[in-house]
Amino acid sequence: MADESYRVQSLGRALDIVELIAVAGRDGARLTDLAQSVGISKAAAYAIIQTLMARGVLSATGEGMTKRYRLGLSLVRLGDMAVSSTGIADIAMPILRDLTQAIGLTSRIAVWDEEAAVVVARADAPDNVRFDAALGRRERPHCSAVGKVFLAAMPRADAVSILERTGYPTRTPRTLDTLAALEADLDATRQRHYGIDDEEDHEGIACVAAGVFGYDGSAVAAISVTTLKQLLPDDAVPALAKSIIAHADRLSLAMGGMSAAQAWHKRIHLIAE
Amino acid sequence: MADESYRVQSLGRALDIVELIAVAGRDGARLTDLAQSVGISKAAAYAIIQTLMARGVLSATGEGMTKRYRLGLSLVRLGDMAVSSTGIADIAMPILRDLTQAIGLTSRIAVWDEEAAVVVARADAPDNVRFDAALGRRERPHCSAVGKVFLAAMPRADAVSILERTGYPTRTPRTLDTLAALEADLDATRQRHYGIDDEEDHEGIACVAAGVFGYDGSAVAAISVTTLKQLLPDDAVPALAKSIIAHADRLSLAMGGMSAAQAWHKRIHLIAE
DNA sequence: GCTATTGTTTGTTATTGCCAAACAGCGTTT
DNA sequence: AAACGCTGTTTGGCAATAACAAACAATAGC
């Protein structure tokens, strides 16, 4: 457990404020509410906000009683640079666009971060229903196609440890909510070389994901496609998965990594030890 | 001028550190260097970094002497939400993609922020040279097509004030480096309804931009296309501009604003006062 | 093996960020 | 119209806290 010391109080509160303003979105947030939500005085919140505004992290509109604080545009650059620093999005974008064009569906790529899969880029299909495809979204490990790809690729003990730590809350009637069921699905994922979310996170939504692997066979990213379950009959999944895997392999090879077939083969035979 | 008081010191230093880590990019940054660059002790920098890591703003790789700090993935979500809070990117993306498909070139959309135009979204063309199309990039007002669209649309006194404040540094031999030349170009921009950057910011690079206008005729955004100057003969510019304006108008109308023709007409006749 | 780094701790000081309360400005109500 | 209630902004004063310097452990490179 991380020690609570060696932390900067005012900075933590500033991040609380930024987070609150983020969820406020377009409407913006007010100083008084922010101060109360964070649990500090108005004056303290005021000083923090002034500092953040001077650096472009926040912006304000309106005057007097109608003043509202919103996220600032310096975050756009930081977010983009955070994606770049993963080192995969730049190479992935053209491949993602190819995939989207080939199958006519929005595709996304996610990387693993601590205990969740984070979407770092997407290629939107022209006429596609826009689900919650927000960048930076953290996909739960146990009920997302990308999450299960990462879990299946890592050592079994690590996967179990993560599942026990984060839990596996029931999101829909189809969510796999026992460790046994999840482990069985991870086995199936390894066998078929791709991960599936069959309405396990959101009713009516299905996902298929394939891994992107490094030179040592570890999963460095996962490419996924999301669509309405009713538009994806069960017998259409293998063909879709084949296309996703082909594009994911292109990315793996472009980065000097293993193909999906190689990586899963290695992973399956490593489970013995 | 903003008062230097009512600011939080530690928070400012934290933002310095984030900024330094951002420019370090893929290589990452080291604690000792960061502390020295910011001008604080290692212990202070350490506490700040620990706080930022606990919140996902930073991430670390390596152990011991090879430890490197990079931007964290929570910034991805914040950056995306900052774009969303402008309220234009969501509506703009499909239109931007249409424009890119129609002309075969990467298109971008920028909003005005204080004294620069900030790129908040882009639609990449399949086989296009990738310039510095980074999201969040701040385009200088005096030597970018989008910047000049914003300047031309605002009251003359405001534009001059901004130009005097930011200056108009010479970037290439073609950069307009006198106030008279810039004002003449803003006049031309108003007349022709689109802005041009003819190798004024970067040699060999040309841009064309059109405004997106609100209900009151103010410029809320600008759509631009960037390409190599040698691929864009002078007599091809009007046709390209016409296409850009048509798509920008679609966006303006979708948001309940004025068309380019209406907005520029109003703007030109307002200059009298 | 040693040296020169690194990131991580530890106390100690006074700087600094916090609170409470008073202020000015605006919108709504009385 | 004049009182109210609500903003965001400012002010002093106190003490919590973020800063420093220095010692620590652990590693990479010679």
Coordinates of C-alpha atoms (C1' of nucleotides) in Angstrom, one line a residue:
Chain A
M1 CA 0.0 0.0 0.0
A2 CA 1.3 3.4 -1.0
D3 CA 2.3 5.7 1.8
E4 CA 0.1 8.7 2.3
S5 CA 3.1 10.9 3.1
Y6 CA 5.3 12.4 0.5
R7 CA 2.3 14.0 -1.1
V8 CA 1.5 17.6 -1.8
Q9 CA -1.8 18.5 -0.3
S10 CA -2.6 21.6 -2.4
L11 CA -1.7 19.8 -5.6
G12 CA -4.1 16.9 -4.7
R13 CA -6.8 19.4 -4.2
A14 CA -6.0 21.1 -7.5
L15 CA -6.4 17.8 -9.2
D16 CA -9.7 17.3 -7.5
I17 CA -10.9 20.6 -8.8
V18 CA -9.8 19.8 -12.3
E19 CA -11.6 16.5 -12.1
L20 CA -14.8 18.1 -10.9
I21 CA -14.6 20.7 -13.7
A22 CA -14.1 17.9 -16.2
V23 CA -17.2 16.1 -15.3
A24 CA -19.1 19.3 -15.3
G25 CA -18.3 19.5 -19.0
R26 CA -19.9 22.1 -21.2
D27 CA -21.9 23.6 -18.4
G28 CA -18.9 24.6 -16.5
A29 CA -18.5 24.7 -12.7
R30 CA -18.8 27.5 -10.1
L31 CA -16.2 28.4 -7.5
T32 CA -18.5 28.0 -4.5
D33 CA -19.6 24.6 -5.6
L34 CA -16.1 23.5 -6.3
A35 CA -14.8 24.7 -2.9
Q36 CA -17.6 22.9 -1.1
S37 CA -17.2 19.6 -3.1
V38 CA -13.5 19.5 -2.4
G39 CA -14.0 20.5 1.2
I40 CA -11.9 23.6 1.3
S41 CA -12.5 27.3 1.7
K42 CA -13.5 29.5 -1.2
A43 CA -10.3 31.5 -0.9
A44 CA -8.2 28.3 -1.2
A45 CA -10.1 27.2 -4.2
Y46 CA -9.8 30.6 -5.7
A47 CA -6.0 30.6 -5.4
I48 CA -5.8 27.2 -7.0
I49 CA -8.1 28.1 -9.8
Q50 CA -6.2 31.3 -10.5
T51 CA -3.0 29.4 -10.8
L52 CA -4.5 26.8 -13.1
M53 CA -6.1 29.5 -15.3
A54 CA -2.8 31.3 -15.7
R55 CA -1.4 28.1 -17.2
G56 CA -4.2 27.4 -19.5
V57 CA -5.4 24.3 -17.6
L58 CA -8.7 26.0 -16.9
S59 CA -10.6 28.8 -18.6
A60 CA -13.4 31.0 -17.4
T61 CA -16.4 32.5 -19.2
G62 CA -18.9 35.0 -17.9
E63 CA -18.6 37.7 -15.4
G64 CA -19.8 38.2 -11.9
M65 CA -22.5 35.8 -10.9
T66 CA -22.6 34.0 -14.2
K67 CA -18.9 33.1 -14.1
R68 CA -18.2 29.5 -15.0
Y69 CA -15.0 27.5 -15.1
R70 CA -14.2 25.0 -17.8
L71 CA -11.3 22.9 -18.9
G72 CA -8.6 24.9 -20.7
L73 CA -7.0 24.1 -24.0
S74 CA -3.5 23.4 -22.7
L75 CA -4.9 20.1 -21.7
V76 CA -5.5 19.2 -25.4
R77 CA -1.8 19.4 -26.1
L78 CA -0.9 17.4 -23.0
G79 CA -3.4 14.8 -23.8
D80 CA -2.1 14.4 -27.3
M81 CA 1.5 14.2 -26.0
A82 CA 0.5 11.6 -23.5
V83 CA -0.8 9.5 -26.3
S84 CA 2.4 10.1 -28.3
S85 CA 4.5 9.1 -25.4
T86 CA 3.0 5.6 -25.5
G87 CA 4.8 5.3 -28.8
I88 CA 2.1 3.3 -30.5
A89 CA -0.7 5.8 -31.6
D90 CA 1.4 7.4 -34.3
I91 CA 2.1 4.1 -36.0
A92 CA -1.4 2.8 -35.2
M93 CA -3.5 5.5 -36.7
P94 CA -3.2 4.7 -40.4
I95 CA -3.7 1.0 -39.6
L96 CA -6.7 1.8 -37.6
R97 CA -8.1 3.8 -40.4
D98 CA -7.5 0.9 -42.8
L99 CA -9.4 -1.4 -40.5
T100 CA -12.3 0.9 -40.1
Q101 CA -12.5 1.3 -43.9
A102 CA -12.3 -2.5 -44.4
I103 CA -15.1 -3.4 -42.0
G104 CA -17.1 -0.2 -41.9
L105 CA -17.1 0.0 -38.1
T106 CA -15.4 2.3 -35.6
S107 CA -12.2 0.8 -34.3
R108 CA -10.1 1.7 -31.3
I109 CA -6.8 0.9 -29.8
A110 CA -6.1 0.6 -26.1
V111 CA -3.0 0.2 -23.9
W112 CA -2.7 -1.3 -20.5
D113 CA -2.4 1.0 -17.5
E114 CA -2.1 -0.4 -14.0
E115 CA -5.3 -2.3 -13.9
A116 CA -7.4 -1.2 -16.8
A117 CA -7.3 -0.8 -20.6
V118 CA -7.1 2.9 -21.7
V119 CA -8.4 3.9 -25.1
V120 CA -5.7 6.1 -26.7
A121 CA -6.9 6.4 -30.3
R122 CA -9.9 5.7 -32.5
A123 CA -10.9 5.8 -36.1
D124 CA -14.5 6.7 -36.5
A125 CA -16.6 5.1 -39.3
P126 CA -18.6 7.6 -41.4
D127 CA -22.1 6.5 -40.5
N128 CA -21.7 4.7 -37.3
V129 CA -23.6 5.0 -34.1
R130 CA -21.5 6.9 -31.6
F131 CA -21.2 4.8 -28.5
D132 CA -19.3 6.0 -25.6
A133 CA -16.1 6.1 -27.6
A134 CA -14.4 8.8 -25.6
L135 CA -10.7 8.9 -25.6
G136 CA -9.0 8.1 -22.4
R137 CA -11.9 5.9 -21.3
R138 CA -10.8 3.2 -18.9
E139 CA -12.2 -0.2 -19.9
R140 CA -12.8 -2.6 -17.1
P141 CA -10.6 -5.7 -17.4
H142 CA -13.3 -8.3 -16.7
C143 CA -16.1 -7.2 -19.0
S144 CA -14.4 -5.7 -22.1
A145 CA -12.9 -7.4 -25.1
V146 CA -9.6 -5.4 -24.8
G147 CA -9.4 -6.0 -21.1
K148 CA -9.7 -9.7 -21.5
V149 CA -7.0 -9.8 -24.2
F150 CA -4.6 -8.1 -21.8
L151 CA -5.6 -10.5 -19.0
A152 CA -5.2 -13.5 -21.2
A153 CA -1.8 -12.5 -22.4
M154 CA -0.3 -11.9 -18.9
P155 CA 0.8 -14.5 -16.4
R156 CA -2.1 -16.3 -14.9
A157 CA -1.2 -15.2 -11.3
D158 CA -1.1 -11.5 -12.4
A159 CA -4.5 -11.7 -14.1
V160 CA -6.1 -13.3 -11.0
S161 CA -4.4 -10.8 -8.8
I162 CA -5.9 -7.9 -10.8
L163 CA -9.3 -9.5 -10.9
E164 CA -9.3 -9.9 -7.2
R165 CA -8.1 -6.4 -6.6
T166 CA -10.5 -4.6 -9.0
G167 CA -13.4 -7.1 -8.4
Y168 CA -15.7 -8.1 -11.2
P169 CA -19.0 -6.3 -10.7
T170 CA -22.0 -7.4 -12.6
R171 CA -22.8 -4.9 -15.3
T172 CA -25.4 -6.8 -17.2
P173 CA -27.0 -10.3 -16.9
R174 CA -24.3 -11.6 -19.2
T175 CA -21.4 -10.3 -17.2
L176 CA -19.1 -13.1 -16.1
D177 CA -19.2 -12.7 -12.4
T178 CA -17.2 -15.7 -11.1
L179 CA -13.5 -16.2 -11.2
A180 CA -14.0 -19.7 -12.7
A181 CA -16.1 -18.3 -15.6
L182 CA -13.6 -15.6 -16.2
E183 CA -10.6 -18.0 -16.2
A184 CA -12.5 -20.2 -18.6
D185 CA -13.1 -17.3 -20.9
L186 CA -9.4 -16.3 -20.7
D187 CA -8.5 -19.8 -21.8
A188 CA -11.0 -19.5 -24.7
T189 CA -9.4 -16.2 -25.6
R190 CA -6.0 -17.7 -25.8
Q191 CA -7.3 -20.6 -28.0
R192 CA -9.2 -18.5 -30.5
H193 CA -6.6 -15.6 -30.5
Y194 CA -9.2 -12.9 -29.9
G195 CA -11.3 -11.5 -27.0
I196 CA -15.0 -11.1 -27.0
D197 CA -17.4 -8.9 -25.0
D198 CA -20.8 -10.3 -25.6
E199 CA -23.1 -7.8 -24.0
E200 CA -21.1 -8.2 -20.8
D201 CA -20.5 -4.5 -20.2
H202 CA -23.5 -2.9 -21.8
E203 CA -26.8 -4.5 -23.0
G204 CA -27.0 -4.6 -26.8
I205 CA -23.3 -3.9 -27.3
A206 CA -20.7 -6.4 -28.5
C207 CA -17.0 -6.0 -28.9
V208 CA -14.2 -8.0 -30.5
A209 CA -10.5 -7.3 -29.8
A210 CA -7.1 -8.6 -30.9
G211 CA -3.8 -8.1 -29.2
V212 CA -0.7 -6.2 -30.4
F213 CA 2.4 -7.8 -29.2
G214 CA 6.0 -6.8 -28.4
Y215 CA 9.2 -8.6 -29.3
D216 CA 8.9 -10.8 -26.2
G217 CA 5.3 -11.7 -26.8
S218 CA 3.8 -9.4 -24.2
A219 CA 0.7 -7.5 -25.1
V220 CA 1.5 -3.8 -25.7
A221 CA -1.9 -2.8 -27.0
A222 CA -5.2 -4.2 -28.2
I223 CA -7.3 -3.2 -31.1
S224 CA -11.1 -3.5 -30.8
V225 CA -14.3 -3.0 -32.7
T226 CA -17.6 -2.2 -31.1
T227 CA -21.0 -2.6 -32.6
L228 CA -24.6 -3.3 -31.8
K229 CA -25.1 -7.0 -31.0
Q230 CA -28.0 -7.3 -33.3
L231 CA -25.8 -6.2 -36.2
L232 CA -23.2 -8.9 -35.4
P233 CA -24.6 -12.5 -35.6
D234 CA -22.5 -15.1 -33.8
D235 CA -21.4 -16.7 -37.1
A236 CA -20.1 -13.4 -38.4
V237 CA -17.7 -13.0 -35.5
P238 CA -14.8 -15.2 -36.7
A239 CA -14.6 -13.3 -40.0
L240 CA -14.6 -10.0 -38.2
A241 CA -12.0 -11.2 -35.8
K242 CA -9.8 -12.5 -38.6
S243 CA -9.7 -9.0 -40.1
I244 CA -9.0 -7.3 -36.8
I245 CA -6.2 -9.8 -36.1
A246 CA -4.7 -9.2 -39.5
H247 CA -4.5 -5.4 -38.9
A248 CA -3.2 -5.9 -35.4
D249 CA -0.5 -8.2 -36.7
R250 CA 0.5 -5.4 -39.2
L251 CA 1.0 -3.1 -36.2
S252 CA 2.8 -5.7 -34.2
L253 CA 5.2 -6.3 -37.0
A254 CA 5.7 -2.6 -37.8
M255 CA 6.9 -2.3 -34.2
G256 CA 9.1 -5.3 -34.3
G257 CA 6.9 -7.6 -32.3
M258 CA 5.4 -11.0 -32.6
S259 CA 2.3 -11.9 -34.6
A260 CA -0.8 -12.9 -32.7
A261 CA -0.4 -16.6 -33.6
Q262 CA 3.2 -16.6 -32.3
A263 CA 2.4 -14.7 -29.2
W264 CA -0.5 -16.8 -28.2
H265 CA 1.3 -20.0 -29.0
K266 CA 4.2 -18.9 -26.7
R267 CA 1.7 -17.8 -24.0
I268 CA -0.2 -21.1 -24.0
H269 CA 3.0 -23.2 -23.6
L270 CA 4.3 -20.9 -20.9
I271 CA 1.3 -21.6 -18.7
A272 CA 2.9 -24.9 -17.7
E273 CA 5.5 -23.4 -15.5
Chain B
M1 CA -1.7 42.7 -15.8
A2 CA -2.7 39.8 -13.6
D3 CA -1.6 40.0 -10.0
E4 CA 1.1 37.6 -9.1
S5 CA -0.5 37.0 -5.7
Y6 CA -3.4 34.7 -5.1
R7 CA -1.3 31.9 -6.6
V8 CA -0.3 28.5 -5.3
Q9 CA 3.4 28.0 -5.5
S10 CA 3.6 24.3 -5.3
L11 CA 0.9 23.9 -7.9
G12 CA 2.8 26.2 -10.3
R13 CA 5.9 24.1 -9.8
A14 CA 3.9 21.0 -10.4
L15 CA 2.7 22.4 -13.8
D16 CA 6.3 23.2 -14.6
I17 CA 7.3 19.6 -14.0
V18 CA 4.4 18.3 -16.1
E19 CA 5.4 20.7 -18.9
L20 CA 9.0 19.6 -18.8
I21 CA 8.0 15.9 -18.8
A22 CA 5.8 16.7 -21.8
V23 CA 8.6 18.1 -23.9
A24 CA 10.8 15.1 -22.9
G25 CA 8.3 13.0 -24.7
R26 CA 9.0 9.3 -25.3
D27 CA 12.4 9.4 -23.6
G28 CA 11.0 10.5 -20.3
A29 CA 12.6 12.7 -17.7
R30 CA 14.6 12.1 -14.6
L31 CA 13.9 13.4 -11.1
T32 CA 17.2 15.1 -10.6
D33 CA 17.0 17.0 -13.9
L34 CA 13.4 18.0 -13.3
A35 CA 14.3 19.4 -9.8
Q36 CA 17.2 21.3 -11.2
S37 CA 15.3 22.7 -14.2
V38 CA 12.4 23.9 -12.0
G39 CA 14.8 25.2 -9.4
I40 CA 13.6 23.3 -6.4
S41 CA 15.1 20.6 -4.2
K42 CA 14.9 16.9 -5.1
A43 CA 12.7 16.2 -2.2
A44 CA 10.1 18.8 -3.2
A45 CA 10.1 17.5 -6.8
Y46 CA 9.7 14.0 -5.5
A47 CA 6.7 14.8 -3.4
I48 CA 5.0 16.6 -6.3
I49 CA 5.8 13.7 -8.7
Q50 CA 4.4 11.2 -6.3
T51 CA 1.2 13.1 -6.0
L52 CA 0.9 13.4 -9.8
M53 CA 1.6 9.7 -10.3
A54 CA -1.0 8.7 -7.7
R55 CA -3.6 10.5 -9.9
G56 CA -2.4 9.1 -13.2
V57 CA -1.1 12.5 -14.5
L58 CA 2.4 10.9 -14.7
S59 CA 3.7 7.4 -15.0
A60 CA 7.1 5.9 -14.3
T61 CA 9.0 3.1 -16.0
G62 CA 12.3 1.5 -14.9
E63 CA 13.7 1.0 -11.5
G64 CA 16.5 2.6 -9.6
M65 CA 18.9 4.6 -11.7
T66 CA 17.0 3.9 -15.0
K67 CA 13.7 5.3 -13.7
R68 CA 12.0 7.7 -16.1
Y69 CA 8.9 9.7 -15.7
R70 CA 6.4 10.2 -18.6
L71 CA 3.0 11.7 -19.1
G72 CA 0.2 9.5 -17.7
L73 CA -2.9 8.4 -19.4
S74 CA -5.4 10.3 -17.3
L75 CA -4.3 13.3 -19.4
V76 CA -5.8 11.6 -22.4
R77 CA -9.3 11.8 -21.0
L78 CA -8.8 15.3 -19.7
G79 CA -7.6 16.4 -23.2
D80 CA -10.5 14.8 -24.9
M81 CA -13.0 16.4 -22.4
A82 CA -11.3 19.8 -22.9
V83 CA -12.0 19.4 -26.6
S84 CA -15.6 18.4 -25.9
S85 CA -16.1 21.3 -23.6
T86 CA -15.5 23.7 -26.5
G87 CA -18.8 22.3 -27.9
I88 CA -17.7 22.3 -31.5
A89 CA -15.5 19.2 -32.0
D90 CA -18.2 16.7 -31.8
I91 CA -20.3 18.3 -34.5
A92 CA -17.2 19.2 -36.5
M93 CA -15.6 15.8 -36.8
P94 CA -18.0 14.3 -39.5
I95 CA -17.8 17.5 -41.5
L96 CA -14.1 17.6 -41.2
R97 CA -13.9 14.0 -42.5
D98 CA -16.2 14.9 -45.4
L99 CA -13.9 17.8 -46.3
T100 CA -10.8 15.6 -46.1
Q101 CA -12.5 13.0 -48.4
A102 CA -13.6 15.7 -50.8
I103 CA -10.2 17.3 -51.3
G104 CA -7.8 14.5 -50.3
L105 CA -5.9 16.6 -47.8
T106 CA -5.7 16.7 -44.0
S107 CA -8.0 19.2 -42.5
R108 CA -8.1 20.7 -39.0
I109 CA -10.3 22.9 -36.9
A110 CA -9.0 25.5 -34.5
V111 CA -10.6 27.7 -31.8
W112 CA -9.4 31.0 -30.5
D113 CA -7.9 31.0 -27.0
E114 CA -6.6 34.3 -25.6
E115 CA -4.1 35.2 -28.3
A116 CA -3.6 32.2 -30.4
A117 CA -5.6 29.6 -32.5
V118 CA -5.6 26.2 -30.9
V119 CA -6.1 23.1 -33.0
V120 CA -8.7 21.0 -31.3
A121 CA -9.4 18.3 -34.0
R122 CA -8.1 17.0 -37.2
A123 CA -9.1 14.5 -40.0
D124 CA -6.1 12.9 -41.5
A125 CA -6.0 12.1 -45.2
P126 CA -4.9 8.5 -46.0
D127 CA -1.7 9.2 -47.9
N128 CA -0.8 12.7 -46.8
V129 CA 2.6 14.0 -45.6
R130 CA 2.3 14.4 -41.8
F131 CA 3.3 17.9 -41.0
D132 CA 3.3 19.1 -37.4
A133 CA -0.4 18.5 -37.1
A134 CA -0.3 17.9 -33.4
L135 CA -3.5 18.5 -31.4
G136 CA -3.4 21.4 -29.1
R137 CA -0.8 23.2 -31.2
R138 CA -1.0 27.0 -30.8
E139 CA -0.9 28.7 -34.2
R140 CA 0.6 32.2 -34.2
P141 CA -2.0 34.8 -35.1
H142 CA 0.1 36.7 -37.7
C143 CA 1.5 33.9 -39.8
S144 CA -1.2 31.2 -39.9
A145 CA -4.3 31.0 -42.1
V146 CA -6.5 30.3 -39.1
G147 CA -5.0 33.0 -37.0
K148 CA -5.6 35.6 -39.7
V149 CA -9.2 34.5 -40.1
F150 CA -9.8 35.2 -36.4
L151 CA -8.0 38.5 -36.5
A152 CA -9.9 39.6 -39.6
A153 CA -13.2 38.7 -37.9
M154 CA -12.6 40.6 -34.7
P155 CA -12.8 44.4 -34.2
R156 CA -9.8 46.1 -35.7
A157 CA -8.6 47.6 -32.4
D158 CA -8.6 44.1 -30.8
A159 CA -6.6 42.6 -33.7
V160 CA -4.0 45.4 -33.5
S161 CA -3.8 45.1 -29.8
I162 CA -3.1 41.4 -30.0
L163 CA -0.6 41.8 -32.8
E164 CA 1.3 44.4 -30.7
R165 CA 1.2 42.3 -27.6
T166 CA 2.3 39.0 -29.2
G167 CA 4.5 40.7 -31.8
Y168 CA 4.9 39.4 -35.3
P169 CA 8.3 37.7 -35.5
T170 CA 9.7 36.8 -38.9
R171 CA 9.5 33.1 -39.5
T172 CA 10.4 32.9 -43.2
P173 CA 11.3 35.5 -45.9
R174 CA 7.6 35.7 -46.7
T175 CA 6.3 36.4 -43.2
L176 CA 4.4 39.7 -43.1
D177 CA 6.5 41.6 -40.6
T178 CA 4.9 45.0 -40.6
L179 CA 1.7 46.1 -39.1
A180 CA 0.7 47.8 -42.4
A181 CA 1.2 44.6 -44.4
L182 CA -0.7 42.6 -41.9
E183 CA -3.6 45.0 -41.8
A184 CA -3.7 44.9 -45.6
D185 CA -3.8 41.1 -45.5
L186 CA -6.6 41.2 -43.0
D187 CA -8.5 43.5 -45.4
A188 CA -7.9 41.0 -48.2
T189 CA -9.0 38.2 -46.0
R190 CA -12.3 39.9 -45.3
Q191 CA -12.8 40.6 -49.0
R192 CA -12.1 37.1 -50.3
H193 CA -13.8 35.4 -47.3
Y194 CA -10.8 33.1 -46.5
G195 CA -7.4 33.3 -45.0
I196 CA -4.1 32.3 -46.5
D197 CA -0.7 31.4 -45.2
D198 CA 1.6 31.5 -48.2
E199 CA 4.9 30.0 -46.8
E200 CA 4.7 32.6 -44.0
D201 CA 5.2 30.3 -41.1
H202 CA 7.2 27.5 -42.7
E203 CA 9.0 27.4 -46.0
G204 CA 7.3 25.2 -48.6
I205 CA 4.1 24.9 -46.6
A206 CA 0.8 26.7 -47.5
C207 CA -2.5 26.9 -45.7
V208 CA -6.0 28.0 -46.5
A209 CA -8.6 28.6 -43.8
A210 CA -12.3 29.6 -43.5
G211 CA -14.2 30.8 -40.5
V212 CA -17.0 29.2 -38.6
F213 CA -19.3 31.8 -37.2
G214 CA -21.8 32.1 -34.4
Y215 CA -25.3 33.6 -34.4
D216 CA -23.9 37.1 -33.9
G217 CA -21.3 36.8 -36.7
S218 CA -18.3 36.3 -34.4
A219 CA -15.8 33.6 -35.4
V220 CA -16.1 30.6 -33.1
A221 CA -13.7 28.4 -35.0
A222 CA -11.7 28.1 -38.2
I223 CA -11.2 25.2 -40.5
S224 CA -7.9 24.9 -42.4
V225 CA -6.1 22.8 -44.9
T226 CA -2.4 22.4 -45.0
T227 CA -0.3 21.2 -47.9
L228 CA 3.0 21.6 -49.7
K229 CA 3.1 24.9 -51.6
Q230 CA 4.4 23.1 -54.7
L231 CA 1.2 21.0 -54.8
L232 CA -1.0 24.0 -54.6
P233 CA -0.6 26.4 -57.6
D234 CA -1.9 29.9 -57.0
D235 CA -4.8 29.4 -59.4
A236 CA -6.0 26.3 -57.6
V237 CA -6.5 28.2 -54.3
P238 CA -9.9 29.7 -55.0
A239 CA -11.4 26.3 -55.8
L240 CA -9.9 24.8 -52.7
A241 CA -11.1 27.7 -50.6
K242 CA -14.6 27.4 -52.0
S243 CA -14.8 23.8 -50.8
I244 CA -13.4 24.7 -47.4
I245 CA -15.9 27.5 -47.0
A246 CA -18.8 25.3 -48.0
H247 CA -17.9 22.8 -45.3
A248 CA -17.3 25.5 -42.7
D249 CA -20.7 27.0 -43.6
R250 CA -22.3 23.6 -43.0
L251 CA -20.8 23.6 -39.5
S252 CA -21.8 27.2 -38.9
L253 CA -25.4 26.5 -39.8
A254 CA -25.4 23.2 -37.8
M255 CA -24.6 25.3 -34.8
G256 CA -27.1 28.0 -35.5
G257 CA -24.6 30.5 -36.8
M258 CA -24.1 32.8 -39.8
S259 CA -22.7 31.7 -43.1
A260 CA -19.3 33.0 -44.1
A261 CA -20.8 35.4 -46.7
Q262 CA -23.2 36.9 -44.1
A263 CA -20.6 37.2 -41.4
W264 CA -18.0 38.8 -43.5
H265 CA -20.5 41.2 -45.0
K266 CA -21.6 42.2 -41.5
R267 CA -18.0 42.5 -40.4
I268 CA -17.0 44.7 -43.3
H269 CA -19.8 47.2 -42.7
L270 CA -19.1 47.3 -39.0
I271 CA -15.6 48.6 -39.7
A272 CA -17.1 52.0 -40.4
E273 CA -17.8 52.8 -36.8
Chain C
dG1 C1' 36.2 -3.7 -6.1
dC2 C1' 35.3 1.3 -6.1
dT3 C1' 33.2 5.7 -7.6
dA4 C1' 29.6 8.4 -9.2
dT5 C1' 25.3 8.4 -10.1
dT6 C1' 20.4 7.7 -9.1
dG7 C1' 15.8 7.8 -6.4
dT8 C1' 14.3 7.5 -1.7
dT9 C1' 14.0 9.1 3.2
dT10 C1' 14.5 12.0 7.3
dG11 C1' 14.1 16.1 10.5
dT12 C1' 13.7 21.1 10.9
dT13 C1' 12.6 25.7 9.5
dA14 C1' 9.8 29.3 8.1
dT15 C1' 7.6 29.8 4.1
dT16 C1' 3.2 29.3 2.4
dG17 C1' -1.2 27.8 1.7
dC18 C1' -5.2 27.7 4.5
dC19 C1' -9.4 29.6 7.0
dA20 C1' -12.7 32.8 8.6
dA21 C1' -14.6 37.0 7.9
dA22 C1' -15.4 41.2 5.4
dC23 C1' -16.0 43.2 0.7
dA24 C1' -18.0 44.8 -3.8
dG25 C1' -21.1 43.7 -7.6
dC26 C1' -25.1 41.9 -9.6
dG27 C1' -29.8 39.6 -9.8
dT28 C1' -33.9 38.7 -7.5
dT29 C1' -37.2 39.6 -4.5
dT30 C1' -39.8 42.3 -1.2
Chain D
dA1 C1' -37.1 51.2 -4.7
dA2 C1' -34.8 49.2 -1.1
dA3 C1' -33.8 45.1 1.1
dC4 C1' -32.0 40.7 0.4
dG5 C1' -29.2 36.7 -1.2
dC6 C1' -26.0 35.2 -4.0
dT7 C1' -21.8 35.5 -6.7
dG8 C1' -16.4 36.1 -7.1
dT9 C1' -12.8 38.8 -5.0
dT10 C1' -9.9 40.5 -1.2
dT11 C1' -7.8 40.9 3.4
dG12 C1' -5.0 39.6 7.8
dG13 C1' -3.3 36.0 10.9
dC14 C1' -2.3 31.5 12.3
dA15 C1' -0.4 27.1 11.9
dA16 C1' -0.1 23.5 8.9
dT17 C1' 2.7 22.3 5.3
dA18 C1' 5.8 22.4 1.5
dA19 C1' 10.2 23.6 1.1
dC20 C1' 15.4 22.7 2.0
dA21 C1' 19.7 20.4 3.2
dA22 C1' 21.7 16.4 4.2
dA23 C1' 22.0 11.5 5.0
dC24 C1' 20.5 7.0 2.9
dA25 C1' 20.3 2.8 -0.1
dA26 C1' 20.8 0.9 -4.4
dT27 C1' 22.5 0.5 -8.9
dA28 C1' 25.3 1.2 -13.3
dG29 C1' 29.7 1.8 -15.2
dC30 C1' 34.3 1.7 -15.0

